[in-house]
mmCIF file of C-alpha atoms in Angstrom:
data_model
loop_
_atom_site.group_PDB
_atom_site.id
_atom_site.type_symbol
_atom_site.label_atom_id
_atom_site.label_comp_id
_atom_site.label_asym_id
_atom_site.label_seq_id
_atom_site.Cartn_x
_atom_site.Cartn_y
_atom_site.Cartn_z
ATOM 1 C CA MET A 30 36.581 -132.842 18.088
ATOM 2 C CA SER A 31 37.896 -130.153 15.692
ATOM 3 C CA ALA A 32 40.480 -131.103 13.113
ATOM 4 C CA PRO A 33 44.042 -129.846 13.637
ATOM 5 C CA LEU A 34 44.893 -126.735 11.805
ATOM 6 C CA ALA A 35 47.520 -128.629 9.638
ATOM 7 C CA ASP A 36 44.819 -130.883 8.449
ATOM 8 C CA LEU A 37 42.568 -127.890 7.580
ATOM 9 C CA ARG A 38 45.423 -126.328 5.615
ATOM 10 C CA ALA A 39 45.831 -129.603 3.734
ATOM 11 C CA LEU A 40 42.228 -129.629 2.406
ATOM 12 C CA PHE A 41 43.118 -128.270 -0.989
ATOM 13 C CA ASP A 42 46.366 -130.397 -1.319
ATOM 14 C CA LEU A 43 46.223 -132.593 -4.400
ATOM 15 C CA SER A 44 49.673 -134.085 -4.082
ATOM 16 C CA ARG A 45 50.025 -137.381 -6.108
ATOM 17 C CA GLN A 46 46.373 -137.165 -7.276
ATOM 18 C CA VAL A 47 46.235 -138.356 -10.815
ATOM 19 C CA ILE A 48 43.724 -136.047 -12.791
ATOM 20 C CA VAL A 49 42.843 -136.694 -16.410
ATOM 21 C CA ILE A 50 41.508 -133.533 -18.183
ATOM 22 C CA THR A 51 40.051 -133.953 -21.690
ATOM 23 C CA GLY A 52 40.704 -131.192 -24.102
ATOM 24 C CA ALA A 53 43.392 -129.822 -21.862
ATOM 25 C CA GLY A 54 45.586 -128.578 -24.679
ATOM 26 C CA ARG A 55 44.318 -124.900 -24.537
ATOM 27 C CA GLY A 56 41.712 -122.678 -22.988
ATOM 28 C CA ILE A 57 39.781 -123.794 -19.823
ATOM 29 C CA GLY A 58 41.268 -127.176 -19.873
ATOM 30 C CA LEU A 59 44.972 -125.953 -19.875
ATOM 31 C CA ALA A 60 44.149 -123.368 -17.110
ATOM 32 C CA MET A 61 42.735 -125.979 -14.930
ATOM 33 C CA ALA A 62 45.688 -128.288 -15.553
ATOM 34 C CA ARG A 63 48.121 -125.516 -14.566
ATOM 35 C CA GLY A 64 45.960 -124.640 -11.437
ATOM 36 C CA LEU A 65 45.556 -128.348 -10.291
ATOM 37 C CA GLY A 66 49.331 -129.031 -11.021
ATOM 38 C CA ALA A 67 50.194 -126.048 -8.915
ATOM 39 C CA HIS A 68 48.377 -127.912 -6.038
ATOM 40 C CA GLY A 69 50.529 -131.003 -6.514
ATOM 41 C CA ALA A 70 48.253 -132.993 -9.022
ATOM 42 C CA ARG A 71 49.780 -135.250 -11.632
ATOM 43 C CA ILE A 72 48.153 -134.237 -14.829
ATOM 44 C CA VAL A 73 46.968 -136.186 -17.873
ATOM 45 C CA VAL A 74 46.469 -133.906 -20.961
ATOM 46 C CA ALA A 75 44.042 -135.941 -22.982
ATOM 47 C CA GLU A 76 43.830 -134.397 -26.491
ATOM 48 C CA LEU A 77 42.567 -135.200 -29.857
ATOM 49 C CA ASP A 78 45.232 -132.924 -31.511
ATOM 50 C CA HIS A 79 48.654 -134.753 -30.745
ATOM 51 C CA GLY A 80 50.740 -131.551 -31.300
ATOM 52 C CA ARG A 81 48.578 -129.489 -29.118
ATOM 53 C CA GLY A 82 48.517 -131.975 -26.194
ATOM 54 C CA ALA A 83 52.338 -132.571 -26.505
ATOM 55 C CA ASP A 84 52.902 -128.687 -26.411
ATOM 56 C CA ALA A 85 50.617 -128.281 -23.448
ATOM 57 C CA ALA A 86 52.287 -131.057 -21.423
ATOM 58 C CA ALA A 87 55.650 -129.757 -22.299
ATOM 59 C CA GLY A 88 54.592 -126.316 -21.033
ATOM 60 C CA LEU A 89 53.286 -127.766 -17.718
ATOM 61 C CA ILE A 90 56.566 -129.778 -17.299
ATOM 62 C CA ALA A 91 58.610 -126.642 -17.820
ATOM 63 C CA GLU A 92 56.596 -125.045 -14.835
ATOM 64 C CA GLY A 93 57.541 -128.070 -12.562
ATOM 65 C CA ILE A 94 54.282 -129.905 -13.003
ATOM 66 C CA ASP A 95 54.171 -133.676 -13.349
ATOM 67 C CA ALA A 96 52.228 -134.083 -16.687
ATOM 68 C CA VAL A 97 51.921 -136.328 -19.582
ATOM 69 C CA SER A 98 50.075 -136.080 -22.904
ATOM 70 C CA ILE A 99 47.988 -138.894 -24.215
ATOM 71 C CA ASP A 100 46.054 -138.847 -27.426
ATOM 72 C CA CYS A 101 42.353 -139.341 -27.011
ATOM 73 C CA ASP A 102 39.185 -139.140 -29.100
ATOM 74 C CA VAL A 103 36.520 -139.069 -26.435
ATOM 75 C CA THR A 104 33.721 -140.164 -28.981
ATOM 76 C CA SER A 105 35.613 -143.492 -29.357
ATOM 77 C CA ALA A 106 34.997 -146.117 -26.652
ATOM 78 C CA GLU A 107 38.302 -147.804 -27.811
ATOM 79 C CA SER A 108 40.186 -144.534 -27.528
ATOM 80 C CA VAL A 109 38.792 -143.789 -23.966
ATOM 81 C CA ASP A 110 39.968 -147.311 -22.947
ATOM 82 C CA HIS A 111 43.471 -146.581 -24.271
ATOM 83 C CA LEU A 112 43.436 -143.355 -22.349
ATOM 84 C CA LEU A 113 42.689 -145.029 -19.071
ATOM 85 C CA ASP A 114 44.996 -147.945 -19.644
ATOM 86 C CA GLU A 115 47.834 -145.724 -20.667
ATOM 87 C CA THR A 116 47.204 -143.391 -17.658
ATOM 88 C CA ALA A 117 47.330 -146.328 -15.346
ATOM 89 C CA THR A 118 50.599 -147.463 -16.757
ATOM 90 C CA ARG A 119 52.347 -144.130 -16.827
ATOM 91 C CA LEU A 120 50.977 -142.332 -13.700
ATOM 92 C CA GLY A 121 48.727 -144.672 -11.944
ATOM 93 C CA GLU A 122 44.988 -145.116 -11.764
ATOM 94 C CA VAL A 123 42.798 -142.080 -12.208
ATOM 95 C CA ASP A 124 41.708 -140.214 -9.080
ATOM 96 C CA VAL A 125 39.857 -137.386 -10.794
ATOM 97 C CA LEU A 126 38.341 -137.228 -14.271
ATOM 98 C CA ILE A 127 37.538 -133.701 -15.735
ATOM 99 C CA ASN A 128 35.393 -133.870 -18.796
ATOM 100 C CA ASN A 129 36.354 -130.545 -20.449
ATOM 101 C CA ALA A 130 36.431 -131.392 -24.162
ATOM 102 C CA GLY A 131 33.642 -129.745 -26.079
ATOM 103 C CA MET A 132 32.458 -127.391 -28.813
ATOM 104 C CA SER A 133 29.991 -124.657 -29.353
ATOM 105 C CA ALA A 134 28.401 -122.715 -32.395
ATOM 106 C CA ARG A 135 26.024 -119.866 -32.798
ATOM 107 C CA ILE A 136 23.583 -120.753 -35.376
ATOM 108 C CA ALA A 137 19.885 -120.204 -35.619
ATOM 109 C CA ALA A 138 18.091 -123.359 -34.496
ATOM 110 C CA GLU A 139 15.908 -123.609 -37.762
ATOM 111 C CA GLU A 140 19.112 -123.296 -39.831
ATOM 112 C CA TYR A 141 21.280 -125.700 -37.857
ATOM 113 C CA PRO A 142 22.642 -128.423 -40.184
ATOM 114 C CA ALA A 143 21.870 -132.023 -38.995
ATOM 115 C CA VAL A 144 25.457 -133.083 -39.493
ATOM 116 C CA GLU A 145 26.670 -130.487 -37.169
ATOM 117 C CA TRP A 146 23.942 -131.344 -34.562
ATOM 118 C CA ASP A 147 25.331 -135.047 -34.652
ATOM 119 C CA ARG A 148 28.834 -133.803 -34.307
ATOM 120 C CA MET A 149 28.040 -131.507 -31.189
ATOM 121 C CA VAL A 150 26.068 -134.282 -29.421
ATOM 122 C CA ALA A 151 28.737 -136.821 -30.037
ATOM 123 C CA LEU A 152 31.392 -134.539 -28.467
ATOM 124 C CA ASN A 153 29.706 -132.723 -25.745
ATOM 125 C CA LEU A 154 27.289 -135.381 -24.534
ATOM 126 C CA THR A 155 28.101 -138.935 -25.783
ATOM 127 C CA GLY A 156 31.844 -138.512 -25.404
ATOM 128 C CA LEU A 157 31.503 -137.094 -22.003
ATOM 129 C CA PHE A 158 29.251 -139.958 -20.883
ATOM 130 C CA LEU A 159 31.622 -142.498 -22.344
ATOM 131 C CA CYS A 160 34.461 -141.175 -20.153
ATOM 132 C CA MET A 161 32.229 -141.048 -17.170
ATOM 133 C CA ARG A 162 30.903 -144.587 -17.616
ATOM 134 C CA LYS A 163 34.213 -146.188 -18.359
ATOM 135 C CA THR A 164 36.127 -144.353 -15.568
ATOM 136 C CA ALA A 165 33.349 -145.268 -13.011
ATOM 137 C CA LYS A 166 33.225 -148.904 -14.050
ATOM 138 C CA ARG A 167 37.025 -149.092 -13.288
ATOM 139 C CA TRP A 168 36.475 -147.577 -9.914
ATOM 140 C CA ILE A 169 33.537 -149.830 -8.984
ATOM 141 C CA ASP A 170 35.343 -152.973 -10.208
ATOM 142 C CA ALA A 171 38.390 -152.007 -8.089
ATOM 143 C CA ARG A 172 36.164 -151.166 -5.085
ATOM 144 C CA ARG A 173 37.571 -147.555 -4.858
ATOM 145 C CA GLY A 174 36.048 -144.179 -5.125
ATOM 146 C CA GLY A 175 36.895 -141.249 -7.308
ATOM 147 C CA ARG A 176 35.616 -137.875 -8.570
ATOM 148 C CA ILE A 177 34.169 -136.693 -11.916
ATOM 149 C CA ILE A 178 33.871 -132.977 -12.739
ATOM 150 C CA ASN A 179 31.949 -132.311 -15.861
ATOM 151 C CA LEU A 180 31.939 -128.951 -17.752
ATOM 152 C CA ALA A 181 28.342 -127.782 -18.040
ATOM 153 C CA SER A 182 27.376 -124.159 -18.861
ATOM 154 C CA PHE A 183 25.050 -121.445 -17.913
ATOM 155 C CA ALA A 184 23.311 -122.411 -21.216
ATOM 156 C CA GLY A 185 22.455 -125.687 -19.598
ATOM 157 C CA ILE A 186 20.436 -123.876 -16.933
ATOM 158 C CA VAL A 187 18.980 -120.936 -18.773
ATOM 159 C CA ALA A 188 18.204 -120.136 -22.287
ATOM 160 C CA ASP A 189 20.841 -118.744 -24.597
ATOM 161 C CA PRO A 190 19.369 -117.912 -27.950
ATOM 162 C CA MET A 191 21.292 -118.990 -31.107
ATOM 163 C CA SER A 192 22.812 -121.805 -29.127
ATOM 164 C CA ALA A 193 19.993 -124.323 -29.035
ATOM 165 C CA PRO A 194 22.025 -127.520 -29.737
ATOM 166 C CA TYR A 195 24.737 -126.529 -27.491
ATOM 167 C CA ALA A 196 22.190 -125.692 -24.759
ATOM 168 C CA ALA A 197 20.554 -129.080 -25.152
ATOM 169 C CA THR A 198 23.917 -130.910 -24.800
ATOM 170 C CA LYS A 199 24.781 -128.805 -21.660
ATOM 171 C CA GLY A 200 21.298 -129.516 -20.094
ATOM 172 C CA GLY A 201 22.047 -133.171 -20.708
ATOM 173 C CA VAL A 202 25.442 -132.726 -18.893
ATOM 174 C CA VAL A 203 23.639 -131.360 -15.929
ATOM 175 C CA GLN A 204 21.213 -134.297 -15.709
ATOM 176 C CA LEU A 205 24.079 -136.778 -16.230
ATOM 177 C CA THR A 206 25.873 -135.080 -13.432
ATOM 178 C CA ARG A 207 22.910 -135.172 -10.994
ATOM 179 C CA THR A 208 21.778 -138.680 -11.908
ATOM 180 C CA CYS A 209 25.105 -140.435 -11.893
ATOM 181 C CA ALA A 210 25.989 -138.720 -8.568
ATOM 182 C CA VAL A 211 22.972 -140.439 -6.942
ATOM 183 C CA GLU A 212 23.625 -143.720 -8.722
ATOM 184 C CA TRP A 213 27.257 -143.991 -7.939
ATOM 185 C CA ALA A 214 27.162 -142.382 -4.467
ATOM 186 C CA PRO A 215 27.255 -145.939 -2.687
ATOM 187 C CA HIS A 216 30.546 -146.550 -4.487
ATOM 188 C CA GLY A 217 32.174 -143.423 -3.135
ATOM 189 C CA ILE A 218 32.268 -141.689 -6.521
ATOM 190 C CA LEU A 219 31.449 -137.986 -6.280
ATOM 191 C CA VAL A 220 30.060 -136.305 -9.461
ATOM 192 C CA ASN A 221 29.738 -132.722 -9.908
ATOM 193 C CA ALA A 222 29.808 -129.991 -12.673
ATOM 194 C CA ILE A 223 31.162 -126.516 -13.230
ATOM 195 C CA GLY A 224 28.945 -124.143 -15.037
ATOM 196 C CA PRO A 225 30.930 -121.408 -16.699
ATOM 197 C CA GLY A 226 29.385 -118.267 -18.266
ATOM 198 C CA TYR A 227 31.145 -116.803 -21.241
ATOM 199 C CA VAL A 228 34.890 -117.353 -20.850
ATOM 200 C CA ARG A 229 37.341 -115.689 -23.305
ATOM 201 C CA THR A 230 39.079 -118.474 -25.256
ATOM 202 C CA ASP A 231 40.077 -119.108 -28.899
ATOM 203 C CA MET A 232 36.713 -120.750 -29.192
ATOM 204 C CA THR A 233 34.678 -117.723 -27.919
ATOM 205 C CA ALA A 234 36.791 -114.877 -29.099
ATOM 206 C CA HIS A 235 34.867 -114.278 -32.354
ATOM 207 C CA THR A 236 31.535 -114.121 -30.353
ATOM 208 C CA LEU A 237 32.890 -111.808 -27.624
ATOM 209 C CA ASP A 238 34.635 -109.567 -29.927
ATOM 210 C CA HIS A 239 31.512 -109.088 -32.199
ATOM 211 C CA PRO A 240 30.258 -105.544 -31.264
ATOM 212 C CA GLU A 241 26.571 -106.365 -30.650
ATOM 213 C CA THR A 242 27.000 -109.738 -29.150
ATOM 214 C CA GLY A 243 29.960 -108.795 -27.022
ATOM 215 C CA ALA A 244 28.053 -105.852 -25.673
ATOM 216 C CA SER A 245 24.976 -108.148 -24.959
ATOM 217 C CA VAL A 246 27.169 -110.547 -23.074
ATOM 218 C CA ARG A 247 28.539 -107.778 -20.981
ATOM 219 C CA ALA A 248 25.124 -106.297 -20.385
ATOM 220 C CA ARG A 249 23.546 -109.596 -19.262
ATOM 221 C CA THR A 250 26.434 -110.498 -16.938
ATOM 222 C CA PRO A 251 26.083 -108.738 -13.524
ATOM 223 C CA LEU A 252 29.941 -108.540 -13.177
ATOM 224 C CA GLY A 253 29.902 -106.714 -16.542
ATOM 225 C CA ARG A 254 32.494 -108.918 -18.334
ATOM 226 C CA PRO A 255 33.401 -112.420 -19.486
ATOM 227 C CA ALA A 256 35.680 -114.559 -17.399
ATOM 228 C CA ASN A 257 39.279 -115.539 -18.193
ATOM 229 C CA PRO A 258 40.231 -119.153 -18.080
ATOM 230 C CA ASP A 259 42.093 -118.912 -14.779
ATOM 231 C CA GLU A 260 38.857 -117.848 -13.071
ATOM 232 C CA LEU A 261 37.746 -121.440 -13.461
ATOM 233 C CA ILE A 262 40.741 -122.853 -11.449
ATOM 234 C CA GLY A 263 39.281 -122.347 -8.043
ATOM 235 C CA ALA A 264 36.159 -124.361 -8.720
ATOM 236 C CA ALA A 265 38.266 -127.126 -10.198
ATOM 237 C CA VAL A 266 40.637 -127.334 -7.166
ATOM 238 C CA TYR A 267 37.744 -127.297 -4.803
ATOM 239 C CA LEU A 268 35.759 -130.116 -6.475
ATOM 240 C CA SER A 269 38.900 -132.108 -6.982
ATOM 241 C CA SER A 270 40.090 -131.861 -3.226
ATOM 242 C CA ARG A 271 39.014 -133.155 0.227
ATOM 243 C CA ALA A 272 37.464 -129.718 0.822
ATOM 244 C CA SER A 273 34.401 -130.932 -1.248
ATOM 245 C CA SER A 274 34.226 -134.493 0.267
ATOM 246 C CA TYR A 275 30.483 -134.022 1.052
ATOM 247 C CA VAL A 276 29.504 -132.419 -2.285
ATOM 248 C CA THR A 277 27.876 -134.531 -5.039
ATOM 249 C CA GLY A 278 25.280 -133.885 -7.631
ATOM 250 C CA HIS A 279 25.933 -130.051 -7.578
ATOM 251 C CA VAL A 280 26.492 -127.709 -10.559
ATOM 252 C CA LEU A 281 28.904 -124.917 -9.270
ATOM 253 C CA MET A 282 28.038 -121.869 -11.494
ATOM 254 C CA VAL A 283 31.086 -119.682 -12.169
ATOM 255 C CA ASP A 284 29.144 -117.280 -14.426
ATOM 256 C CA GLY A 285 29.582 -113.792 -13.147
ATOM 257 C CA GLY A 286 26.035 -113.834 -11.840
ATOM 258 C CA TRP A 287 24.387 -114.516 -15.197
ATOM 259 C CA THR A 288 21.976 -117.333 -13.895
ATOM 260 C CA ALA A 289 21.271 -115.309 -10.683
ATOM 261 C CA VAL A 290 19.138 -112.754 -12.807
#
């Protein structure tokens, strides 16, 4: 029997859902926070930078979104535990975890400093897995399901020269997403990823504004331009909502067609 129309219209409703977004103080994370909040979600801005997180949460609240800021260093197990405990105390247990915190750099592979490799792996891969593991363990112990959305990248699927360490971490994110989706499926935990192409943020502006590199990005993107952060909102809402209740282990590319070529 078909579902009533009212139920179908509610597929994207996120009312009262507690959504933790790491690195939500700016860029893609903040755009997702606004979009998910607009659909009724209660947002936790998890930020390493206290001031940035507090300002982001204040801006969300001013728009009528239920939001709090909690300081978190995702590379620290103790800090992640604090994030989850504080979220439970202030808003309730996490329903959706979005692993957005990350960094990138464009350096020739043969010149890449070892210390920067360690820093990138710690943030983009180890920190992401810490958040996944600790959140999933809470859900499994409580016998409840949940959703995890990881920020992967087109560079985790195809080559992007001058970004070898970044691409390696994002390739790892893709495989963590797929493997944990299968492993945690019996517990009702859905694990998916979003794979952006180039998105104009503070972190990418210097690359996109470089005459040669910017032109190359536009030429290699079938839509002919980088994305803006708001163009990631639809994917985040879909993967957070009942509309994607039978989707797990998937990497949803939002890349302007880059990986289709």
